[in-house]
mmCIF file with all atom_site columns, C-alpha atoms in Angstrom:
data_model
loop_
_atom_site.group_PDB
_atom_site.id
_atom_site.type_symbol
_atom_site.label_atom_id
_atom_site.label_alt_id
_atom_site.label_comp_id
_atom_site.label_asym_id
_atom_site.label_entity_id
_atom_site.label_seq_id
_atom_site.pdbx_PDB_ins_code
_atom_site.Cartn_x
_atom_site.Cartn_y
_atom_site.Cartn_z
_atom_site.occupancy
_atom_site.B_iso_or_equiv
_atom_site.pdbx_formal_charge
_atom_site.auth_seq_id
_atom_site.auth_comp_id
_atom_site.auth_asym_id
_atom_site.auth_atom_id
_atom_site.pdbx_PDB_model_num
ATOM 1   C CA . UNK A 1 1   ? 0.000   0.000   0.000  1.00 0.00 ? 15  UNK A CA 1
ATOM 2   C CA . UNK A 1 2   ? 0.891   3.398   -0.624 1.00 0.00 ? 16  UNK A CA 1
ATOM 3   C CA . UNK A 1 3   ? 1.438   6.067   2.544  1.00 0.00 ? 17  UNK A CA 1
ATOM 4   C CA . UNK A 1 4   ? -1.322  8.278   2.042  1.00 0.00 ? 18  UNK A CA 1
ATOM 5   C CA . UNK A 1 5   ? -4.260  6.178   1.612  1.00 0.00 ? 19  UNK A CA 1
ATOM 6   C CA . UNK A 1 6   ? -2.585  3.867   5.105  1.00 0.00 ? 20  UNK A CA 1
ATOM 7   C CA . UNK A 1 7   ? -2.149  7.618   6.483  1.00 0.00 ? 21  UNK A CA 1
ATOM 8   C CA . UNK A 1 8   ? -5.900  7.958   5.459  1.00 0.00 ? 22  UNK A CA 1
ATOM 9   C CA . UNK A 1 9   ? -6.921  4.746   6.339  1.00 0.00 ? 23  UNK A CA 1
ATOM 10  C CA . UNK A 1 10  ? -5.498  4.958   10.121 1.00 0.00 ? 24  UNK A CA 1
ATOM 11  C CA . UNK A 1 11  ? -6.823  8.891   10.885 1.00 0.00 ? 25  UNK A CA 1
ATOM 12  C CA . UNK A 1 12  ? -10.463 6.880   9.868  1.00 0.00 ? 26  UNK A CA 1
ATOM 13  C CA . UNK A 1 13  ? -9.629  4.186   12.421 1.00 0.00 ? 27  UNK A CA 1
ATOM 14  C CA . UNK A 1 14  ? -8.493  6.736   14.802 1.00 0.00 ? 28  UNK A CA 1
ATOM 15  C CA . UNK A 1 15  ? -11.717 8.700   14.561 1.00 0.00 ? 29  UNK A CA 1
ATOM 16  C CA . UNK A 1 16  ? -14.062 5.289   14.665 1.00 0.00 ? 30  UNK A CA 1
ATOM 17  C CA . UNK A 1 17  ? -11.948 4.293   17.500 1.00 0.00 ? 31  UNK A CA 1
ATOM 18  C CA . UNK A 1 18  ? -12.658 7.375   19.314 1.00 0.00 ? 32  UNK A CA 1
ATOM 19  C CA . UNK A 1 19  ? -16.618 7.303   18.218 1.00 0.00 ? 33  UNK A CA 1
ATOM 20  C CA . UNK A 1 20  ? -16.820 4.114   19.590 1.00 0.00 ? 34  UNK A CA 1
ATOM 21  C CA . UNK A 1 21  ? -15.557 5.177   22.685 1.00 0.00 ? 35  UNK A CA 1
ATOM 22  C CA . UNK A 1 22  ? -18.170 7.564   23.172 1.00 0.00 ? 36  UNK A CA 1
ATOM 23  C CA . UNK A 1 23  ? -21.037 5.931   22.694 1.00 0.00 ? 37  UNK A CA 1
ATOM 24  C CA . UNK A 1 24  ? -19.659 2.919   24.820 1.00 0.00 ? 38  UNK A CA 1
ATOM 25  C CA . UNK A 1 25  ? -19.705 5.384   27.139 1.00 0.00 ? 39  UNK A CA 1
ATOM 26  C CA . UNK A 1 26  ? -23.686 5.228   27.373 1.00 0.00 ? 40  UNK A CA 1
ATOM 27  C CA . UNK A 1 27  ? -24.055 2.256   28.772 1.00 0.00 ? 41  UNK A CA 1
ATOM 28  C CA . UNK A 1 28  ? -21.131 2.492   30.876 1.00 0.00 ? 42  UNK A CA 1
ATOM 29  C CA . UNK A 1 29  ? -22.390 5.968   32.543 1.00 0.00 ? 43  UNK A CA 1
ATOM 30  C CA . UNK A 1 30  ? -26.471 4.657   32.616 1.00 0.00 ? 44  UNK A CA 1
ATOM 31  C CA . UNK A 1 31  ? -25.642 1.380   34.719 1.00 0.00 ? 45  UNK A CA 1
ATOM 32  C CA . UNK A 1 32  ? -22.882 3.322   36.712 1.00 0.00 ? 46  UNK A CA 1
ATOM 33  C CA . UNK A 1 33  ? -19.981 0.723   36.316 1.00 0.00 ? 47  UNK A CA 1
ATOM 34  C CA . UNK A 1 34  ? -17.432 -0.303  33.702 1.00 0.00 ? 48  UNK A CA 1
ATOM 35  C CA . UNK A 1 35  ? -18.289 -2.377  30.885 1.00 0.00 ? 49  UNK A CA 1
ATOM 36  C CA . UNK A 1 36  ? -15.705 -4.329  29.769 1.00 0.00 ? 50  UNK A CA 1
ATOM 37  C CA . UNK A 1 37  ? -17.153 -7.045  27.798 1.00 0.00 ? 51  UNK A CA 1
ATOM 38  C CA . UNK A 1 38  ? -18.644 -4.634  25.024 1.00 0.00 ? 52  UNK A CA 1
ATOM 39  C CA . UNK A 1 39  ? -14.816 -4.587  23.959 1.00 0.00 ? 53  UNK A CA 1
ATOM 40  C CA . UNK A 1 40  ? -15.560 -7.764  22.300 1.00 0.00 ? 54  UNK A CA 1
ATOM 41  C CA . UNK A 1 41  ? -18.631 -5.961  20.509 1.00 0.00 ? 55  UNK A CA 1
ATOM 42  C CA . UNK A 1 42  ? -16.929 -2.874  19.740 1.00 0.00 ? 56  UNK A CA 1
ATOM 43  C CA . UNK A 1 43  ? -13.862 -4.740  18.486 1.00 0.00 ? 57  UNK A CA 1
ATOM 44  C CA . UNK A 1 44  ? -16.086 -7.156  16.144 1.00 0.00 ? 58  UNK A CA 1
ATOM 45  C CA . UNK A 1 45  ? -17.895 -3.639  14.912 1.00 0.00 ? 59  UNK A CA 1
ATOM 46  C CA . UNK A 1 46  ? -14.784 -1.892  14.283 1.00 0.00 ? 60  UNK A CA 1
ATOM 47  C CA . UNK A 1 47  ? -13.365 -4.500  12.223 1.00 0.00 ? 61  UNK A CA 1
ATOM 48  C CA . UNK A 1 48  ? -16.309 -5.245  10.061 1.00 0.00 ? 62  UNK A CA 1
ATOM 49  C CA . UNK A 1 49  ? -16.005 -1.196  9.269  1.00 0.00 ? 63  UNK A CA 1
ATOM 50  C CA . UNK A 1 50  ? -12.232 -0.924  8.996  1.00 0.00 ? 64  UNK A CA 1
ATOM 51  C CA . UNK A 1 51  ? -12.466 -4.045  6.646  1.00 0.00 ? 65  UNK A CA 1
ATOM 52  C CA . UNK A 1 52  ? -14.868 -2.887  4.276  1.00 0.00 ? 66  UNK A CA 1
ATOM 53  C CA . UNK A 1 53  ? -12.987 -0.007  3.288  1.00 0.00 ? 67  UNK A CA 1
ATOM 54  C CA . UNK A 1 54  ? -9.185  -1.007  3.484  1.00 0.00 ? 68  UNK A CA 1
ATOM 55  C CA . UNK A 1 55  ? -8.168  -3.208  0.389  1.00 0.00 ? 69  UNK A CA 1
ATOM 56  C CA . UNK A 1 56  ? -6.632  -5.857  0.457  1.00 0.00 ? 70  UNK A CA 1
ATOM 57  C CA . UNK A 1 57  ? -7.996  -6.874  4.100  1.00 0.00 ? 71  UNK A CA 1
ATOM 58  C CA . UNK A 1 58  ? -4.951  -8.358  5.815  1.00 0.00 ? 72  UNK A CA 1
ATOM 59  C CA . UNK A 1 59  ? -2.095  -6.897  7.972  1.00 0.00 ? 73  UNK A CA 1
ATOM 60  C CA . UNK A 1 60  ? -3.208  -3.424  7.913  1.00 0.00 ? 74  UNK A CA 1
ATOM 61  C CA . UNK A 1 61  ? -6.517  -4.116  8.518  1.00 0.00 ? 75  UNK A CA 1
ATOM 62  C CA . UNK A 1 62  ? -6.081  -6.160  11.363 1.00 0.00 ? 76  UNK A CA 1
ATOM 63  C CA . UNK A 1 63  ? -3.666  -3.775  12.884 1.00 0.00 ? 77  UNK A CA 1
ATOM 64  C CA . UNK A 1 64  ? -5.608  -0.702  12.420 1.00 0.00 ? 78  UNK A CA 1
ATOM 65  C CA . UNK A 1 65  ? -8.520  -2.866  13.724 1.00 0.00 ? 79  UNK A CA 1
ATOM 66  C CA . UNK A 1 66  ? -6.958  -3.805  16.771 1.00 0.00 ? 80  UNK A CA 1
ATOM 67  C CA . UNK A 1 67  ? -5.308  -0.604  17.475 1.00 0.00 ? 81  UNK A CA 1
ATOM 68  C CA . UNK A 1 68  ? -8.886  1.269   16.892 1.00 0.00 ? 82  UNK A CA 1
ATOM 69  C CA . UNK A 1 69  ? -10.618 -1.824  19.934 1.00 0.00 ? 83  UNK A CA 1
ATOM 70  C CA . UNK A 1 70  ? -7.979  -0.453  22.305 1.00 0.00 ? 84  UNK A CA 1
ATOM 71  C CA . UNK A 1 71  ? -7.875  3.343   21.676 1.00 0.00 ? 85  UNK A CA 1
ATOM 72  C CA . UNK A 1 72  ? -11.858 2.812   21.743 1.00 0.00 ? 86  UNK A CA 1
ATOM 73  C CA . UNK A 1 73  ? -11.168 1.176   25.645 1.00 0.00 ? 87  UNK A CA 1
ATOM 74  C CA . UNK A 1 74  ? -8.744  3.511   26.574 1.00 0.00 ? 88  UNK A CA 1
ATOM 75  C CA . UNK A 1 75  ? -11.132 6.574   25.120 1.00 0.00 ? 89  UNK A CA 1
ATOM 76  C CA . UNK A 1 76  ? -14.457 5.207   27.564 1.00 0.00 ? 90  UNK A CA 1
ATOM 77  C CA . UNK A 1 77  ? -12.153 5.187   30.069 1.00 0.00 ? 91  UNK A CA 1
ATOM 78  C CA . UNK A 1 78  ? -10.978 8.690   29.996 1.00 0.00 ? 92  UNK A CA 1
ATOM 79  C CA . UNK A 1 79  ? -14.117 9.997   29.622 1.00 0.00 ? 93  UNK A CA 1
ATOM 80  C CA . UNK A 1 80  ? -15.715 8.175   31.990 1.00 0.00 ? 94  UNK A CA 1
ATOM 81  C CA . UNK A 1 81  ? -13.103 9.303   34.454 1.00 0.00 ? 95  UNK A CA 1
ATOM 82  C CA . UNK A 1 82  ? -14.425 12.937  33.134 1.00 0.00 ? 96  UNK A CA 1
ATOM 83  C CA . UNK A 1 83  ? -17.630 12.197  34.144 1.00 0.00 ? 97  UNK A CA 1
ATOM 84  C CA . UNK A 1 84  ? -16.972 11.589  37.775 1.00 0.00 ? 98  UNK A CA 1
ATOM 85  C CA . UNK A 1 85  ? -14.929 13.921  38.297 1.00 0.00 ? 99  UNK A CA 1
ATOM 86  C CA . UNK A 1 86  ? -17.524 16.702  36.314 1.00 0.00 ? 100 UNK A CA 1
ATOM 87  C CA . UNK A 1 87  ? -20.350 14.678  38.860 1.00 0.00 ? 101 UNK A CA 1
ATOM 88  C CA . UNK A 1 88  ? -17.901 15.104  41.636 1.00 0.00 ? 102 UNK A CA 1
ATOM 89  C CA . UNK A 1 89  ? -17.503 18.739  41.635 1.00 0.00 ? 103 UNK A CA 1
ATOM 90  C CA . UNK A 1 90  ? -20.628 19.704  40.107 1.00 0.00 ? 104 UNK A CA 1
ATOM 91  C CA . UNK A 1 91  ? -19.717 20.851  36.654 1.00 0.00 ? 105 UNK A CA 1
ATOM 92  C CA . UNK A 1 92  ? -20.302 20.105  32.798 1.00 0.00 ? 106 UNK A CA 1
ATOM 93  C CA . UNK A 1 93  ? -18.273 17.171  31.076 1.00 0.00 ? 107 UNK A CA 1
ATOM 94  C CA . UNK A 1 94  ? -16.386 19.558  28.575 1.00 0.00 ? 108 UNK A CA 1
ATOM 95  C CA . UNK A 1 95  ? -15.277 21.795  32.183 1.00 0.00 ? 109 UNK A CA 1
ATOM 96  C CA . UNK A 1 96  ? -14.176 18.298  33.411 1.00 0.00 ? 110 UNK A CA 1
ATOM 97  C CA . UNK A 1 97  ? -12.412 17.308  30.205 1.00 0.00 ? 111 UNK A CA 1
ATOM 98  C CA . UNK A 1 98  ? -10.209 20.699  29.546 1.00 0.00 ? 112 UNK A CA 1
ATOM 99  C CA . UNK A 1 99  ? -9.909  21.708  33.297 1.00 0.00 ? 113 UNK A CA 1
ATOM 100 C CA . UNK A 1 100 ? -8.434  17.752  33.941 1.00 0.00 ? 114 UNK A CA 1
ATOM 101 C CA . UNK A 1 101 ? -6.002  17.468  30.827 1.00 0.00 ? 115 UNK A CA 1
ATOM 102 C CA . UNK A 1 102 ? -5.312  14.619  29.347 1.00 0.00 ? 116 UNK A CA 1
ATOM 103 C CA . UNK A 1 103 ? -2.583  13.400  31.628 1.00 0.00 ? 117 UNK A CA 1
ATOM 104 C CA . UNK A 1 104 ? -4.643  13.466  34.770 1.00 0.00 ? 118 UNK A CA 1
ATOM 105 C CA . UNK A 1 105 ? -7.772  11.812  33.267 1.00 0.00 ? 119 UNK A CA 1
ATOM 106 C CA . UNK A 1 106 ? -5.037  9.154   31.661 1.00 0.00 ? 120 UNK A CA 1
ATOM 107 C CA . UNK A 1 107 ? -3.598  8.773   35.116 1.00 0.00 ? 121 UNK A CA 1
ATOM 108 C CA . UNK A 1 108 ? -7.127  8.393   36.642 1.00 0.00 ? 122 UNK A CA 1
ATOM 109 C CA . UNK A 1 109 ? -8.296  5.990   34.187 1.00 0.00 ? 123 UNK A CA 1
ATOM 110 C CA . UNK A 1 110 ? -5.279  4.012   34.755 1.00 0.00 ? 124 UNK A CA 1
ATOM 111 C CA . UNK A 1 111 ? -5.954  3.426   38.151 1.00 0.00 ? 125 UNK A CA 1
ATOM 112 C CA . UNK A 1 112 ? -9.370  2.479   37.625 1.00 0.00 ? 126 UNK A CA 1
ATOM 113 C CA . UNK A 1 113 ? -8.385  0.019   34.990 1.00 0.00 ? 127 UNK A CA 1
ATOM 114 C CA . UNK A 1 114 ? -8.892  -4.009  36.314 1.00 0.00 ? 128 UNK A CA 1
ATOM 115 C CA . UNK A 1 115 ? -7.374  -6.940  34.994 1.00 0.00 ? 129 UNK A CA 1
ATOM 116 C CA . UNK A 1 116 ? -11.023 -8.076  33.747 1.00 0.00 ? 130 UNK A CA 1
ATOM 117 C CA . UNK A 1 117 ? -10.965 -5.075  31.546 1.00 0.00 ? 131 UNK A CA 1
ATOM 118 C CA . UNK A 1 118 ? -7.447  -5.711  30.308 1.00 0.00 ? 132 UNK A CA 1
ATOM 119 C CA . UNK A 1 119 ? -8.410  -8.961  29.119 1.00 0.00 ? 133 UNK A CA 1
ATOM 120 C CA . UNK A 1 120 ? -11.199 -8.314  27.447 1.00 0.00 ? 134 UNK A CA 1
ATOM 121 C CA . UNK A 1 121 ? -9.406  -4.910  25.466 1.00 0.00 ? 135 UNK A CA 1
ATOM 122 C CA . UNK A 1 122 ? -7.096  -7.834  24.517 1.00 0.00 ? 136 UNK A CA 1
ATOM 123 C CA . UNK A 1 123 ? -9.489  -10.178 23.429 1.00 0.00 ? 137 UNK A CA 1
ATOM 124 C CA . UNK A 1 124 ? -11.976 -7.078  21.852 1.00 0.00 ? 138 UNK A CA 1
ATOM 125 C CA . UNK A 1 125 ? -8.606  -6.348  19.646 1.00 0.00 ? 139 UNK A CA 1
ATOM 126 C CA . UNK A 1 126 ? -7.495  -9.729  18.668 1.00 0.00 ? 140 UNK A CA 1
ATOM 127 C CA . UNK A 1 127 ? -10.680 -10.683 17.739 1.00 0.00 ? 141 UNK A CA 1
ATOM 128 C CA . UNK A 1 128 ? -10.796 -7.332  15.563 1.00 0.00 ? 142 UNK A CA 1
ATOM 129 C CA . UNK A 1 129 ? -7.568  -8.351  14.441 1.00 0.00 ? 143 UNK A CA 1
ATOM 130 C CA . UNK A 1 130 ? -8.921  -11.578 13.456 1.00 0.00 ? 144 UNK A CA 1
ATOM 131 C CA . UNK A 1 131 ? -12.166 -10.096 11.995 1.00 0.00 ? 145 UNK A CA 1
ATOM 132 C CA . UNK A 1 132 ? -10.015 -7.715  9.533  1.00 0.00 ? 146 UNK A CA 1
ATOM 133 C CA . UNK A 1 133 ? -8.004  -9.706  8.345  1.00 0.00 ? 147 UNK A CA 1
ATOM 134 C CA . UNK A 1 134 ? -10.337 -12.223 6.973  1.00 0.00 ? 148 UNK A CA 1
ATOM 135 C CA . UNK A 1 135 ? -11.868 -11.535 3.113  1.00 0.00 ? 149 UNK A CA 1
ATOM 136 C CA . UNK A 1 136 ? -15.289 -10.357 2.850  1.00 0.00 ? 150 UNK A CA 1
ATOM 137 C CA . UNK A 1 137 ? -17.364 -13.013 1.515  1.00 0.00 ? 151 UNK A CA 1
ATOM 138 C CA . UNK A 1 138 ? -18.583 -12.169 -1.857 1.00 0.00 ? 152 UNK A CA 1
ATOM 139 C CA . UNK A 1 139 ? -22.530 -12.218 -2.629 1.00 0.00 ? 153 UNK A CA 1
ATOM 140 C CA . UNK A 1 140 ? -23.905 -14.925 -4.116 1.00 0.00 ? 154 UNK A CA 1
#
């Protein structure tokens, strides 16, 4: 592959990473406690939409798959560190999120992180790896 178009094609996965990160984020912040097994469905989505664009699926696919599961893990986490400390001290989210930086919510979503959620990042992104790298099937 060219540079541009994997340049292109891992700013997308970036960005879908992030998305998915935000709305995992819903059901994380309406039950009030992390979620860790909807890596596994947000790595399965991710890789269905990374590998419908990037041709041939393969290596780059499954990497940009995987990476996209984790950032998506890592995102929910730092916003749902944003969240309590925005419920915490009484303001709005975006207060939280530029008044926080991104090292302190990193460090506080670090310490909330459990090995339960660890695994299942790691199994979200292998099995996005896996997902990616496999050819579509064509239609019959």
């Amino acid at each position: 592959m060219r540079l541009i178009p994997v340049l292109f094609a891992a700013f997308s996965a970036a960005m879908l990473g992030l998305a998915a990160g935000a709305v995992w984020m819903l059901p994380t912040m309406a039950l009030q406690r992390p979620l860790p097994a909807l890596a596994l469905l947000v790595g399965a989505l991710l890789a269905l939409a990374i590998r419908s664009w990037v041709r041939p699926a393969g290596r780059v696919a499954a990497v940009l798959a995987a990476g996209a599961t984790v950032l998506a893990a890592v995102y929910v986490d730092v916003l749902t560190a944003a969240a309590r400390i925005a419920g915490s001290m009484g303001m709005g989210l975006l207060d939280a999120l530029r008044g926080a930086g991104l090292t302190m919510l990193l460090s506080l979503a670090e310490l909330a992180v459990r090995p339960t959620g660890i695994a299942f990042t790691l199994a979200g992104a292998l099995l996005a790896a896996w997902i990616a790298s496999r050819q579509p099937r064509k239609a019959s």
